[in-house]
Short mmCIF file of C-alpha atoms and ligand atoms in Angstrom, two decimals:
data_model
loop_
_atom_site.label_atom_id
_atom_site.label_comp_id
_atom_site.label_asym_id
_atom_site.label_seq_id
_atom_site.Cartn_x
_atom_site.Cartn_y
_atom_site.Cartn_z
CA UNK Z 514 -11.03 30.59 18.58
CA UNK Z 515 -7.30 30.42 18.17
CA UNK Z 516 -6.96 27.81 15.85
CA UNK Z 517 -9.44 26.37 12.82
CA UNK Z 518 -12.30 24.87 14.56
CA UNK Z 519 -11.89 21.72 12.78
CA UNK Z 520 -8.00 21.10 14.30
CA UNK Z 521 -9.20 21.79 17.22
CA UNK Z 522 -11.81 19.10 17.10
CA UNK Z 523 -9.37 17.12 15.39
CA UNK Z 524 -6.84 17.81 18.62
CA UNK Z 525 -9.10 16.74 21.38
CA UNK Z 526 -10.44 14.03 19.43
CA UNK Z 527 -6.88 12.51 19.32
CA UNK Z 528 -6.00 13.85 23.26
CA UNK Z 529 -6.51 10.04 24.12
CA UNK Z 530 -3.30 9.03 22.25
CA UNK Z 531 -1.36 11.96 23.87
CA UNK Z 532 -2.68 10.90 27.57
CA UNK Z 533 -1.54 7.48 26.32
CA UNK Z 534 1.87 8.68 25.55
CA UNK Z 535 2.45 10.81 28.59
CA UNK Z 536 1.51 7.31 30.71
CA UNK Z 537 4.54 5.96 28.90
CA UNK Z 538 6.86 8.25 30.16
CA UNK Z 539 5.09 8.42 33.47
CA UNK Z 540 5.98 4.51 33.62
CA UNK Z 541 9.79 4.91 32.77
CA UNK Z 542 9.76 7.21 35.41
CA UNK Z 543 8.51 5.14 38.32
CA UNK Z 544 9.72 1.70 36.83
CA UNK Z 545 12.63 2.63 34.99
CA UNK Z 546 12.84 1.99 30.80
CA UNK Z 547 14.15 -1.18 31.11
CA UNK Z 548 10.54 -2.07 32.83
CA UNK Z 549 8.21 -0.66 30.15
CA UNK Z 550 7.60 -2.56 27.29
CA UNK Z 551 6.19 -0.14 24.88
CA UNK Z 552 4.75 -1.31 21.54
CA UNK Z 553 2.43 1.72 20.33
CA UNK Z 554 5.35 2.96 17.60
CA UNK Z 555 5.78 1.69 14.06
CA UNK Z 556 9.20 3.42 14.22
CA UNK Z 557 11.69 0.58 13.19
CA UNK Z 558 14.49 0.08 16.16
CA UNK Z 559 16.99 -1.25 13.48
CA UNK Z 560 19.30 0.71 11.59
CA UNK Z 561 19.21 1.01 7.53
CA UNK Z 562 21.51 -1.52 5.46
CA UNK Z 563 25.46 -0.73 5.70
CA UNK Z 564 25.14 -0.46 2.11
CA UNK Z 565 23.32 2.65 2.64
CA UNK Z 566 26.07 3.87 5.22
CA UNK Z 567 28.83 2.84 2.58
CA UNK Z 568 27.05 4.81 -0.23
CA UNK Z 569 26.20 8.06 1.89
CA UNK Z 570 30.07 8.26 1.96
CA UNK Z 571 30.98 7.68 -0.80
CA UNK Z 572 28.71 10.57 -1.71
CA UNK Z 573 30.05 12.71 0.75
CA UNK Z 574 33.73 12.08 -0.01
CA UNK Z 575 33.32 13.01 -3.81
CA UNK Z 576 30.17 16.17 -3.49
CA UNK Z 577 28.82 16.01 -7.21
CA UNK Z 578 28.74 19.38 -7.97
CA UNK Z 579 24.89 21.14 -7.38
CA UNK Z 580 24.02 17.91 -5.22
CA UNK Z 581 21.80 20.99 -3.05
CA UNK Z 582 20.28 22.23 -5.99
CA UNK Z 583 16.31 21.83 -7.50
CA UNK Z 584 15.85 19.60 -9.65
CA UNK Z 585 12.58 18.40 -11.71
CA UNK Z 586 9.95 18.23 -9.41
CA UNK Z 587 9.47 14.54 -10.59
CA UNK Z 588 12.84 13.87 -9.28
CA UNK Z 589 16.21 13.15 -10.55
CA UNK Z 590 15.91 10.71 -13.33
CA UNK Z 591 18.34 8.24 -12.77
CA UNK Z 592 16.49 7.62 -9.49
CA UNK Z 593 12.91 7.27 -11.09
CA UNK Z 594 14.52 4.82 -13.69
CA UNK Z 595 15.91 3.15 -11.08
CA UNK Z 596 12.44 2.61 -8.99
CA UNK Z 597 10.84 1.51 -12.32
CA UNK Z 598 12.84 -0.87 -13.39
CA UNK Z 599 12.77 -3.22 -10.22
CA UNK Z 600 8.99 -1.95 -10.65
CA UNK Z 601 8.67 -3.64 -14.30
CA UNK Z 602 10.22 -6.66 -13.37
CA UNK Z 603 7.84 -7.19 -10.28
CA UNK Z 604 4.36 -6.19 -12.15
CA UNK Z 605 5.99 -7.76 -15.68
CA UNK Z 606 4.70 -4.54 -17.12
CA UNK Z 607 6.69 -2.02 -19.43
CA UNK Z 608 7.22 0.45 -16.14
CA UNK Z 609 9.63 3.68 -17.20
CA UNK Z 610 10.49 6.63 -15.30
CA UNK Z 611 8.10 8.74 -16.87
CA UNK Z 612 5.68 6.85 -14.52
CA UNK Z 613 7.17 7.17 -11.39
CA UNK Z 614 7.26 10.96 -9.49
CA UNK Z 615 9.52 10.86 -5.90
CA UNK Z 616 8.07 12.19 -3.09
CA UNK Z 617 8.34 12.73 0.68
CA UNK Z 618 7.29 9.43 1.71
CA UNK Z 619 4.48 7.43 1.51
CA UNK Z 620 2.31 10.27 3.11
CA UNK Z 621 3.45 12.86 0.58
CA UNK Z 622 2.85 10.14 -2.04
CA UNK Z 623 -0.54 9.70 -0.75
CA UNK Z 624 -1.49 13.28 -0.31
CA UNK Z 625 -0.32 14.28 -3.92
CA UNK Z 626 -2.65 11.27 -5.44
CA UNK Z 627 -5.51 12.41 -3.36
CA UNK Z 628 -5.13 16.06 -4.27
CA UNK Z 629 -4.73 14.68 -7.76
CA UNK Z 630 -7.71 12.57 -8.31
CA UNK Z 631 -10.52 14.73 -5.64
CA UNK Z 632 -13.17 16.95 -6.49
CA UNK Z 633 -14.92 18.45 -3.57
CA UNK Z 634 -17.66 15.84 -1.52
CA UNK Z 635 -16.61 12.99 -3.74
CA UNK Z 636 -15.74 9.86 -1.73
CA UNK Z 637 -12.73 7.65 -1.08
CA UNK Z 638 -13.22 4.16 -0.18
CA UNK Z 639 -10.82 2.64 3.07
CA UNK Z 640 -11.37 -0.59 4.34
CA UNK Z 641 -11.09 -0.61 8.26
CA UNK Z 642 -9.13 -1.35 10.35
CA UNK Z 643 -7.30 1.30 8.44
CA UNK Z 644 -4.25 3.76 8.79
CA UNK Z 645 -5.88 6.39 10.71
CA UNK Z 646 -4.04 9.00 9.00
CA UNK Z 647 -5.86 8.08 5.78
CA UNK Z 648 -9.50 9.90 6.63
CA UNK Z 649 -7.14 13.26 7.99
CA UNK Z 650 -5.30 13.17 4.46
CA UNK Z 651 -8.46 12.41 2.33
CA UNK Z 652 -10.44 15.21 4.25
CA UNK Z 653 -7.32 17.76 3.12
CA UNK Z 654 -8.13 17.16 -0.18
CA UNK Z 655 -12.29 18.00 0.20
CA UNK Z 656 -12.80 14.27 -0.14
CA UNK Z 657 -14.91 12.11 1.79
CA UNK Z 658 -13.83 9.07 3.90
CA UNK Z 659 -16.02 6.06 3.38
CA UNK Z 660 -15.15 2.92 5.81
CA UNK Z 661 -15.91 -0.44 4.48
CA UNK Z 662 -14.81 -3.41 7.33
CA UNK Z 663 -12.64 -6.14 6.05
CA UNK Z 664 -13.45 -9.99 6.46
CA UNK Z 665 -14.06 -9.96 10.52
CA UNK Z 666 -12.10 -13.48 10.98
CA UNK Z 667 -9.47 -13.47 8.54
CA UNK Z 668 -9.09 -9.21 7.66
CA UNK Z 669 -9.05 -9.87 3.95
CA UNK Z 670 -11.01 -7.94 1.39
CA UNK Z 671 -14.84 -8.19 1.62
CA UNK Z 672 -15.02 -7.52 -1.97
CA UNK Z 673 -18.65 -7.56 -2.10
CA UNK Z 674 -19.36 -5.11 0.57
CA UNK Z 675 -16.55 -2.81 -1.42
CA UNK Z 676 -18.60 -3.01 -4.56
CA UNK Z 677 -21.99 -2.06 -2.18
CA UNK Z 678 -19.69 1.03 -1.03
CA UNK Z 679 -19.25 2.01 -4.83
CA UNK Z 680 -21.51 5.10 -5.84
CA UNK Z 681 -21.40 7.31 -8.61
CA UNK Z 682 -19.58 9.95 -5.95
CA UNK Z 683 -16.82 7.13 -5.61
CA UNK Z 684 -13.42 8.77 -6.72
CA UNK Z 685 -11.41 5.77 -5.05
CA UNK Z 686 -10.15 2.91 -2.78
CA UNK Z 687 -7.12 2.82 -0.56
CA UNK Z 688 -5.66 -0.57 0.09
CA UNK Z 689 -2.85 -1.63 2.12
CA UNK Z 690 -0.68 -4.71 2.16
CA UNK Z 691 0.95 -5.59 4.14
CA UNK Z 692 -1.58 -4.21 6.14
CA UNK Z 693 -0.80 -1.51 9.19
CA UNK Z 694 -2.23 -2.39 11.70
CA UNK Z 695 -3.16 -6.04 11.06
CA UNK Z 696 -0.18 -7.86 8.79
CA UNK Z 697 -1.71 -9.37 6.39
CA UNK Z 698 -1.08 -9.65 2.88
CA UNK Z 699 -3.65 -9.56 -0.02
CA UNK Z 700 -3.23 -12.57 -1.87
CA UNK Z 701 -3.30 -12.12 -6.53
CA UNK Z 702 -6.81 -13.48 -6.51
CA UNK Z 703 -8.22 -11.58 -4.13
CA UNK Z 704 -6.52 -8.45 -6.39
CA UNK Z 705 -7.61 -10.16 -9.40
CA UNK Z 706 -11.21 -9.98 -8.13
CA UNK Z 707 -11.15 -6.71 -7.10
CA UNK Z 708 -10.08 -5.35 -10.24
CA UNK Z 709 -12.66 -7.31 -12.03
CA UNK Z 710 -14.95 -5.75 -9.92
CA UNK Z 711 -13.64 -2.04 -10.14
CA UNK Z 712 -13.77 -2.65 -14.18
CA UNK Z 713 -17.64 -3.54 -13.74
CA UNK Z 714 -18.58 -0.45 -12.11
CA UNK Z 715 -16.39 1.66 -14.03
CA UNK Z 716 -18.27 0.71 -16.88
CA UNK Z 717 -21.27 1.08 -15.26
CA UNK Z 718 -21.08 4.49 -13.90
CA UNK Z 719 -19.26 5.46 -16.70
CA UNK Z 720 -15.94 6.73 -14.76
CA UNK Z 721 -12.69 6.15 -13.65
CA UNK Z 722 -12.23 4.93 -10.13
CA UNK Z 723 -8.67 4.77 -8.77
CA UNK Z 724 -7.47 1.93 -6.74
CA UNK Z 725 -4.16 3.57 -4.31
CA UNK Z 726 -1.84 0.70 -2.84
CA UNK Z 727 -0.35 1.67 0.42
CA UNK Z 728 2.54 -0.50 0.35
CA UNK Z 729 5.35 0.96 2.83
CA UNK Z 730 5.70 -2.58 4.19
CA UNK Z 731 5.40 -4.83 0.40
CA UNK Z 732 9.50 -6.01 1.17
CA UNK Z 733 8.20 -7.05 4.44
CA UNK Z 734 6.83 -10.06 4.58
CA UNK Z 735 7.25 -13.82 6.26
CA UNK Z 736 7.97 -17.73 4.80
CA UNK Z 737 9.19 -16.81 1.53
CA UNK Z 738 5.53 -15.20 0.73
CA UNK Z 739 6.30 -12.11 -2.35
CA UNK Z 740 3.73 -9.79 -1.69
CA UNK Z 741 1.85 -9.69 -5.24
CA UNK Z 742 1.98 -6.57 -7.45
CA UNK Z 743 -1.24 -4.60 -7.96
CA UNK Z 744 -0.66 -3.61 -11.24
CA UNK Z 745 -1.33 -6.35 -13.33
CA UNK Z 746 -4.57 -7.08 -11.82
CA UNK Z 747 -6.11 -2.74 -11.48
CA UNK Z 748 -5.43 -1.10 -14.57
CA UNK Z 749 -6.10 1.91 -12.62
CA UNK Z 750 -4.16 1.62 -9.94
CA UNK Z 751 -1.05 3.62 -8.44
CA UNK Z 752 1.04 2.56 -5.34
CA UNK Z 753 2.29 4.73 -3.12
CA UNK Z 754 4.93 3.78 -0.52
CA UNK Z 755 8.42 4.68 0.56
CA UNK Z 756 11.56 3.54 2.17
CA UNK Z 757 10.47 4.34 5.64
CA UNK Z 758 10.64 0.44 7.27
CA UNK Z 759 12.11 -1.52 4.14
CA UNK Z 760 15.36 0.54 4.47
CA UNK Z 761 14.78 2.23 8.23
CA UNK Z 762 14.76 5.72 7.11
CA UNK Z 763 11.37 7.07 8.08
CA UNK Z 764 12.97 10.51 9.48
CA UNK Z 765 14.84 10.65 5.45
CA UNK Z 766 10.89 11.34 3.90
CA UNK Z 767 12.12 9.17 1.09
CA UNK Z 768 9.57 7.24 -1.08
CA UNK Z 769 7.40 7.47 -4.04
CA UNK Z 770 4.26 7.03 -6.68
CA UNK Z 771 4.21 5.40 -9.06
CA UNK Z 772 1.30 5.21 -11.56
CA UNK Z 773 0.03 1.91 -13.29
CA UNK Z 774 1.23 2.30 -17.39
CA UNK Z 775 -2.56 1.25 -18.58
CA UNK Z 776 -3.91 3.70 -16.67
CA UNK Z 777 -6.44 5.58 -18.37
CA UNK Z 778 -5.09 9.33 -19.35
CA UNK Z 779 -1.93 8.04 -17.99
CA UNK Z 780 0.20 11.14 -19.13
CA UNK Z 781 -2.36 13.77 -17.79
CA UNK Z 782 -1.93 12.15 -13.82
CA UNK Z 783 1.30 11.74 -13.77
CA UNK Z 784 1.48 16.03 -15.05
CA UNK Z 785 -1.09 16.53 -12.05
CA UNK Z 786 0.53 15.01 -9.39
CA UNK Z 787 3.74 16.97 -10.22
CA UNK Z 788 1.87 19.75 -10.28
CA UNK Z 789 0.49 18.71 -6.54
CA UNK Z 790 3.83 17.89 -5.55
CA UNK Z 791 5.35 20.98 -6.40
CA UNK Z 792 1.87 23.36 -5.22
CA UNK Z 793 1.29 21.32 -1.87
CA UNK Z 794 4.67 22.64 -0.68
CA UNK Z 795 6.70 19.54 -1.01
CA UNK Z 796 8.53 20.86 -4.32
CA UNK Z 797 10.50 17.50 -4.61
CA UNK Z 798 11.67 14.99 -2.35
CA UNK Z 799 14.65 15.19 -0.72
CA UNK Z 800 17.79 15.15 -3.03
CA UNK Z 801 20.27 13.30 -0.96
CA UNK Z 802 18.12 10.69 -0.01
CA UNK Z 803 16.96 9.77 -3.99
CA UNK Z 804 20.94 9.61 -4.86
CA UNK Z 805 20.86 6.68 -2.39
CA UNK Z 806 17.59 4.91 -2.79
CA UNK Z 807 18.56 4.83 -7.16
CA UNK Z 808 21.76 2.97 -5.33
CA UNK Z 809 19.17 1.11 -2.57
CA UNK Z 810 16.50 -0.19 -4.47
CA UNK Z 811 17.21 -4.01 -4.33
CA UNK Z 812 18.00 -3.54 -0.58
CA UNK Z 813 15.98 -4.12 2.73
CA UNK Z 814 16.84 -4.42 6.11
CA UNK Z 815 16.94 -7.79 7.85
CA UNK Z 816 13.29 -9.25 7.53
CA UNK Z 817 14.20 -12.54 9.11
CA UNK Z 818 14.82 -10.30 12.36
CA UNK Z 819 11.16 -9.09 12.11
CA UNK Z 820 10.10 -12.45 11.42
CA UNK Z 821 11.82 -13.73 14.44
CA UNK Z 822 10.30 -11.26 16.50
CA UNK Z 823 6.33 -12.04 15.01
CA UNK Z 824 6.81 -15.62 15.90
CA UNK Z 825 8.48 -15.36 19.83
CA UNK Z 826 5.18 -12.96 20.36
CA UNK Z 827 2.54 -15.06 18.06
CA UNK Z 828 3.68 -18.33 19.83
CA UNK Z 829 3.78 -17.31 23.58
CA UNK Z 830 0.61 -14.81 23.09
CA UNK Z 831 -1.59 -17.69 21.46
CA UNK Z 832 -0.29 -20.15 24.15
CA UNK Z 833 -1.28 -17.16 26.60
CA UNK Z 834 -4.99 -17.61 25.07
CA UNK Z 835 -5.41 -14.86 22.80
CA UNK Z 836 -6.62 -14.87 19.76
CA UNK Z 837 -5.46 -13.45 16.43
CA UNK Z 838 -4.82 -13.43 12.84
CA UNK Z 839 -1.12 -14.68 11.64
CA UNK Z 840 0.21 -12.30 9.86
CA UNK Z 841 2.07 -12.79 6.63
CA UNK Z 842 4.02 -9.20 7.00
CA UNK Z 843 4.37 -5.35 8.20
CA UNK Z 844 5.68 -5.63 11.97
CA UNK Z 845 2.05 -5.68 13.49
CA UNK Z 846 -0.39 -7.75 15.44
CA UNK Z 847 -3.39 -7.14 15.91
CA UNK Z 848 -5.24 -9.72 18.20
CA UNK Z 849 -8.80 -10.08 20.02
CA UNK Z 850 -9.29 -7.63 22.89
CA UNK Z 851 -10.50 -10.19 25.69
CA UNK Z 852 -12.29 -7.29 27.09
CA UNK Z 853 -15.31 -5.96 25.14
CA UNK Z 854 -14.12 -2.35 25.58
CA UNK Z 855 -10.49 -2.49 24.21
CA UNK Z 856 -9.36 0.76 25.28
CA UNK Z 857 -10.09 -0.26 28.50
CA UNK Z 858 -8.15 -3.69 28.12
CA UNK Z 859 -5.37 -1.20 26.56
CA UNK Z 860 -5.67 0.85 30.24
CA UNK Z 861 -5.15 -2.68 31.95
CA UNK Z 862 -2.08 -3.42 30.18
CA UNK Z 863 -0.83 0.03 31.16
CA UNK Z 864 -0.80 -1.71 34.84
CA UNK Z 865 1.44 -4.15 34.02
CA UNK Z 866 4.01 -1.28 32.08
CA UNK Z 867 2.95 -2.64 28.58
CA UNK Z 868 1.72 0.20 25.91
CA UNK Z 869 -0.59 -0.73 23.30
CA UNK Z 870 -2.67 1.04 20.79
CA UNK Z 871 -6.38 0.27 21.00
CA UNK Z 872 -8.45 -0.83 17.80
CA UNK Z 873 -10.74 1.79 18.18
CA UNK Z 874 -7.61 3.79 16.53
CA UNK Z 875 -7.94 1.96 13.83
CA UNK Z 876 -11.73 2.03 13.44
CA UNK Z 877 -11.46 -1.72 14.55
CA UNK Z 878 -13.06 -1.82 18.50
CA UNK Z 879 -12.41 -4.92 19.97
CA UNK Z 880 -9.02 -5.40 18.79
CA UNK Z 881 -5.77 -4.14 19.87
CA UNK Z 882 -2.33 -3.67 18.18
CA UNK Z 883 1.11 -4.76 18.85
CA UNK Z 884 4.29 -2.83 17.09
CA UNK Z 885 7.02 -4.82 17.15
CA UNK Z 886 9.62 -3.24 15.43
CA UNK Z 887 11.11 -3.12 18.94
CA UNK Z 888 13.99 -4.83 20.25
CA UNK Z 889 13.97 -8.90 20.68
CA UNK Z 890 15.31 -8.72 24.25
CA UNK Z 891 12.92 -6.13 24.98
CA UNK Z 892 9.83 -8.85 23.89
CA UNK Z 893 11.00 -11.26 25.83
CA UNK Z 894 11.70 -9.09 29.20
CA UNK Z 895 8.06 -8.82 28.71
CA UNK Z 896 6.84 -12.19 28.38
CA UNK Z 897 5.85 -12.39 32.29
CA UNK Z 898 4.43 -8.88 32.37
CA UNK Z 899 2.54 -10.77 29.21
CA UNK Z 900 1.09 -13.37 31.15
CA UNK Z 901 0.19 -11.32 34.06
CA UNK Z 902 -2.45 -9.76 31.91
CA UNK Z 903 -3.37 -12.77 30.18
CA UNK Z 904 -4.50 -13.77 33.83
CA UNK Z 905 -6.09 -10.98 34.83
CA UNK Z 906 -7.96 -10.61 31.53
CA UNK Z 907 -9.10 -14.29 32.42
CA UNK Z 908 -7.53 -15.74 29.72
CA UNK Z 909 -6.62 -19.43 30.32
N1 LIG S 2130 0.92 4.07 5.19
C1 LIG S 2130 0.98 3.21 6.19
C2 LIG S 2130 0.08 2.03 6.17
C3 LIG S 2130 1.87 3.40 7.26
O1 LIG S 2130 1.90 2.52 8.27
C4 LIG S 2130 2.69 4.55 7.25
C5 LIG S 2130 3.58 4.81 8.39
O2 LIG S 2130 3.57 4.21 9.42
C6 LIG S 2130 2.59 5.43 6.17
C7 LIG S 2130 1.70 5.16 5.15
C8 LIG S 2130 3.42 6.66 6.08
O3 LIG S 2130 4.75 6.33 5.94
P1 LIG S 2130 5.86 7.33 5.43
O4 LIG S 2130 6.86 7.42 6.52
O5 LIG S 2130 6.42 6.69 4.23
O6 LIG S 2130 5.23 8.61 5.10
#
């Protein structure tokens, strides 16, 4: 065998997604890609704020001296003060920079915590539908995924079925809100509770379990809803997240982690997962891009854009007759399959040039998602394609 046996099974395993892909461009060919109406990407379709295009110049016209150079593996400091402090104000906690390490996005963030916290077999909790990328990262690390299913109707936490999940193995819990795929957001009680509950059974097992906040999407979000902070309610807790759809720059690998203040041997993580960042290859993030995000950090791209877009497709898909949860943020929806077999539904779609992403991708069969971080006249050039599937799916 060419490769390790387990990327190989890990390749075929995924050869659905490619086949999917390769459909896509068969149907630009034949229709042209003004006909296809492809919503499988989370890759935002807007650009970042000018504010970032006014500071990248000004940066280039001046060239600080050793701008290329390594720095602290942390990152620079300036930019680490400057993710705390917007950090203390939203938690109301005494965040510094000591606390906070850049990294190469959320998924370097996420694989330096993991690699962190994990020794071999023990097991990481994530609450499906989930990120898939989450059980390929926790496996790199010797850990073991453990799927717990959120609330069926409304995708919030199922806190008691989380606590069930807890063993003496359990190292940890990955949440995400604004969820990817499904858009909602975690209300404070519901993170109240759960910390509550992770305080119980650390006590009662007698260790520390870590509670990781995916939160790529937390400047994201709909009506004037703020997206609560997990730190005040998990003392262990650390978020991981980046700048890759508040500020558009998901190619940049810009984001970080940043570690709760009352966490429990607070000092000794933060010296680990510098250690991880530096001895998983990443060495630091990238140094142009933290010289704008310390400039950046009270920026986002246009959310009422996004929000637009969520309610042409949540109106005209609900009057279509299917059925889904409103999200509150991320650019995602993730309704009912109408067929019982959603890749199958997904394949139907296909016939009528729209791309989808089946739940089973998600560990959530039965549902399917909906990117759209994709242009608004794109949407609604496929509002009739929309309804031709709605009637062929039987819908109303
Ligand atoms: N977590 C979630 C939930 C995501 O949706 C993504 C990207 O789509 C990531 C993490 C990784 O993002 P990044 O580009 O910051 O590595």
């Amino acid at each position: 065998m060419a490769i390790a046996a387990k990327i190989q099974a890990c390749i075929e395993g995924s050869s659905w997604i490619r086949k999917m892909f390769e459909e896509g461009g068969r149907l630009r060919e034949i229709h042209g890609a003004e006909n296809v109406f492809d919503f499988t990407l989370g890759n935002p379709n807007v650009e970042p704020p000018r504010k970032f295009d006014e500071e990248l110049l000004a940066i280039a016209r001046t060239v600080p001296p050793g701008i290329h150079r390594y720095m602290n593996n942390a990152g620079y400091d300036d930019c680490r003060a400057a993710v705390a402090e917007l950090l203390a104000e939203k938690s109301g906690l005494d965040v510094t920079g000591a606390q906070i390490m850049m990294t190469c996005g959320a998924a370097g963030a996420l694989n330096v915590a993991l690699k962190t916290m994990l020794n071999p077999g023990e097991e990481v909790i994530i609450l499906s539908p989930y990120f898939v990328e989450y059980k390929f990262y926790i496996d790199n690390h010797g850990g073991v995924p453990v799927v717990v299913p959120t609330n069926p109707d409304t995708f919030q936490l199922d806190i008691p079925a989380i606590e069930k999940a807890i063993t003496p193995r359990t190292r940890g819990l990955i949440i995400c809100s604004p969820n990817n795929p499904t858009g909602v957001v975690y209300p404070a009680e519901s993170l109240r509770d759960l910390g509550l509950m992770i305080q119980r059974k650390e006590r009662e097992l007698e260790k520390q379990i870590y509670v990781i906040s995916d939160e790529p999407y937390a400047r994201i979000a709909y009506d004037g809803i703020t997206v609560p902070n997990i730190f005040p309610h998990v003392e262990n807790s650390l978020i991981v997240t980046s700048h890759s759809k508040d500020l558009a720059l998901p190619g940049e690998r810009i984001g970080y982690l940043a570690v709760n203040p009352r966490m429990t041997h607070v000092e000794l993580f933060m010296e680990g997962a510098i250690f991880c960042n530096r001895t998983l290859g990443f060495v630091n993030a990238p140094a142009l891009m933290q010289r704008l995000v310390a400039r950046l950090q009270r920026e986002s791209v246009d959310i009422a854009a996004y929000q637009e877009k969520r309610d042409i497709l949540y109106h005209y898909l609900t009057e279509m007759g299917f059925s889904m949860v409103r999200p509150d943020g991320a650019f995602y929806l993730f309704p009912k399959s109408p067929f019982s077999d959603d890749v199958e539904f997904v394949r139907m779609a296909q016939k009528h040039q729209i791309l989808l992403v089946p739940g089973a991708g998600f560990g959530a069969p039965g549902y399917f998602r909906i990117a759209y971080c994709v242009d608004k006249a794109m949407i609604e050039r496929s509002l009739p394609a929309w309804r031709a599937v709605a009637r062929e799916a039987g819908l109303k």
